[in-house]
Phi, psi and omega in degrees: 000086187255126160312134183308341193250159169340127146289142184273192195300318187292328180245348172277312168329239196350318198278352189283284174315308165303319185289316195274008184243159192237158192294156192189158182297310178265103224257169183256335191245180210250174183303134183263334180242149166242115161245164198229123161270091203272348181223135119328314196287146165202138181256032183218151174264358184348117196290342175278357192285149171272347172268325187237026185270139175285005183253002180265141140273155202304155165208170202282353187245022177292136217290173178234157175297145168248135152307158152314170165261146137321136180281319167295330162302307174274008164277308212297300172337266168335305174295334195279327165237076167299347206252009201274140164288319144273143185215125176239125172249105188247273195083216201236030202183200183263142145298328210259008166255029169244129187291350163276345192338292211286343175298310185310326190263349167291346207254329165305329170319285197309325206267338181075055151264147155291141192226145203217150179204143162229159190212141174267008152086016155277324190304195194274174169302320182283336184277327178297328211258314186316303176319299165322314206252357168305178169260044191251164189234355154234124185233132185272107145253135182276098180263343171053045197145173194242320199195158190305339174260356164272345177279321176295303166308306210260340182255351203070355179278146183298144205281294177338331168304325204253004136264010145300324187301309198286323197277329177282342172303297179297332160304313161318289187296337170273334170282333177284336193274315195268344179264345173086026185274162188269013186297154188248091157293135196230115170274091190279164156190105179301111189253165181211183179304323171284337192246350185303349198259001168298336204303320183306316178277001143287333157274342179306308196290329182295305167318317171307295168300359171082006191306159199278282203250152152216127192260136167265092183277120147345115150312101200285116169286155187234091198291339168286347194251121175318134173071016153236358184290140175321340174270344201274297198270326196280163164260116204258132179293359193257343157302081195296337179301282193307318187296318183324292182319292171312333175237006166259344178283138186279094175275358176270337184306339196255151177288307195291148190267117190272130157271110189277170167303132184280092172312130143314114184225167178273016195288143143059264186080076172231124196260060181315003171274014180251342185263353197201348171224154213219097155248173214222140155242203230246355169250057185018033163287157189245164172199162172287341211252127164236037188230323193248013163064022200292158166287119188287325209306170188035009155292345176137167164281137158302318188287330190310157187290317201237046183288348150289329171257358185299180172281000170289317181292319177326296214289310186283326174312306215271327168309310188291322165326301194256021160100002169263201208229116188271334174225157170324302183300332163309316179322330216214008164273162180299317172322310185280356190256165178104000000 
């Protein structure tokens, strides 16, 4: 993931050091990617969500509620790591609920960072128009269905929400085209073992709406929670029905670019995230995982002098290098698969 524009000298030098370095607990380069858990709040409670699902009981490494990341904290974070290539303003909720969200996007763009976010697409037209007009490089809109019935089945939410999300996606795509914005609009949907055969309907809708890309996303498991284990819900490369479906479906018939899910395998199990990514929450605490929404408490502050090579990161990297998993969730995360 490299910005479309020219890299700064610092970015280019850091990228070169990364490319020339091997994996080790203490790294000679700085983080390539920054991730910001900008909010812990959400206006939806999707059943598959690690943080806001009404079906998920507390578990050991669960993300804990935090204050919103302030603009001053965001600015300090980006200034602390000017060598990074990209920043994801995502979070453990709906990012646009952060009152400083659009200031953050503008500031990240001014720092020559590839800027990414996601939205559930339920907020009002004014927010959608600002997203379309923003300096984002990639905007993911979580449709999580292709009609009212599938949206209800996939999320557990009222299906009547779906038309609003669809209209907002259409509004963003149309406005982006009118204003010739270079942003990629990506429509996303989470699929599991019970729903993956419906992925074609979702891609067809994204194609109809004129999205730049469509992402068929893997279900993220929560091992300690019944009904959320990988064995029950995830898509495995060892399942012949799953591999046959994704390999034999003619995705090329669609105009939209299709991003297929990463299937879980029994190979290697190594996570690059702790070697490339620095994530912060609203308390300024750090983590190396931008996928499973882990609890960052006790990992150190981004303001600490040696935070990128602190005890937390050295421990995480050392365990992965030894072929071990720091947390139970790492075993079945798509980031450690393949």
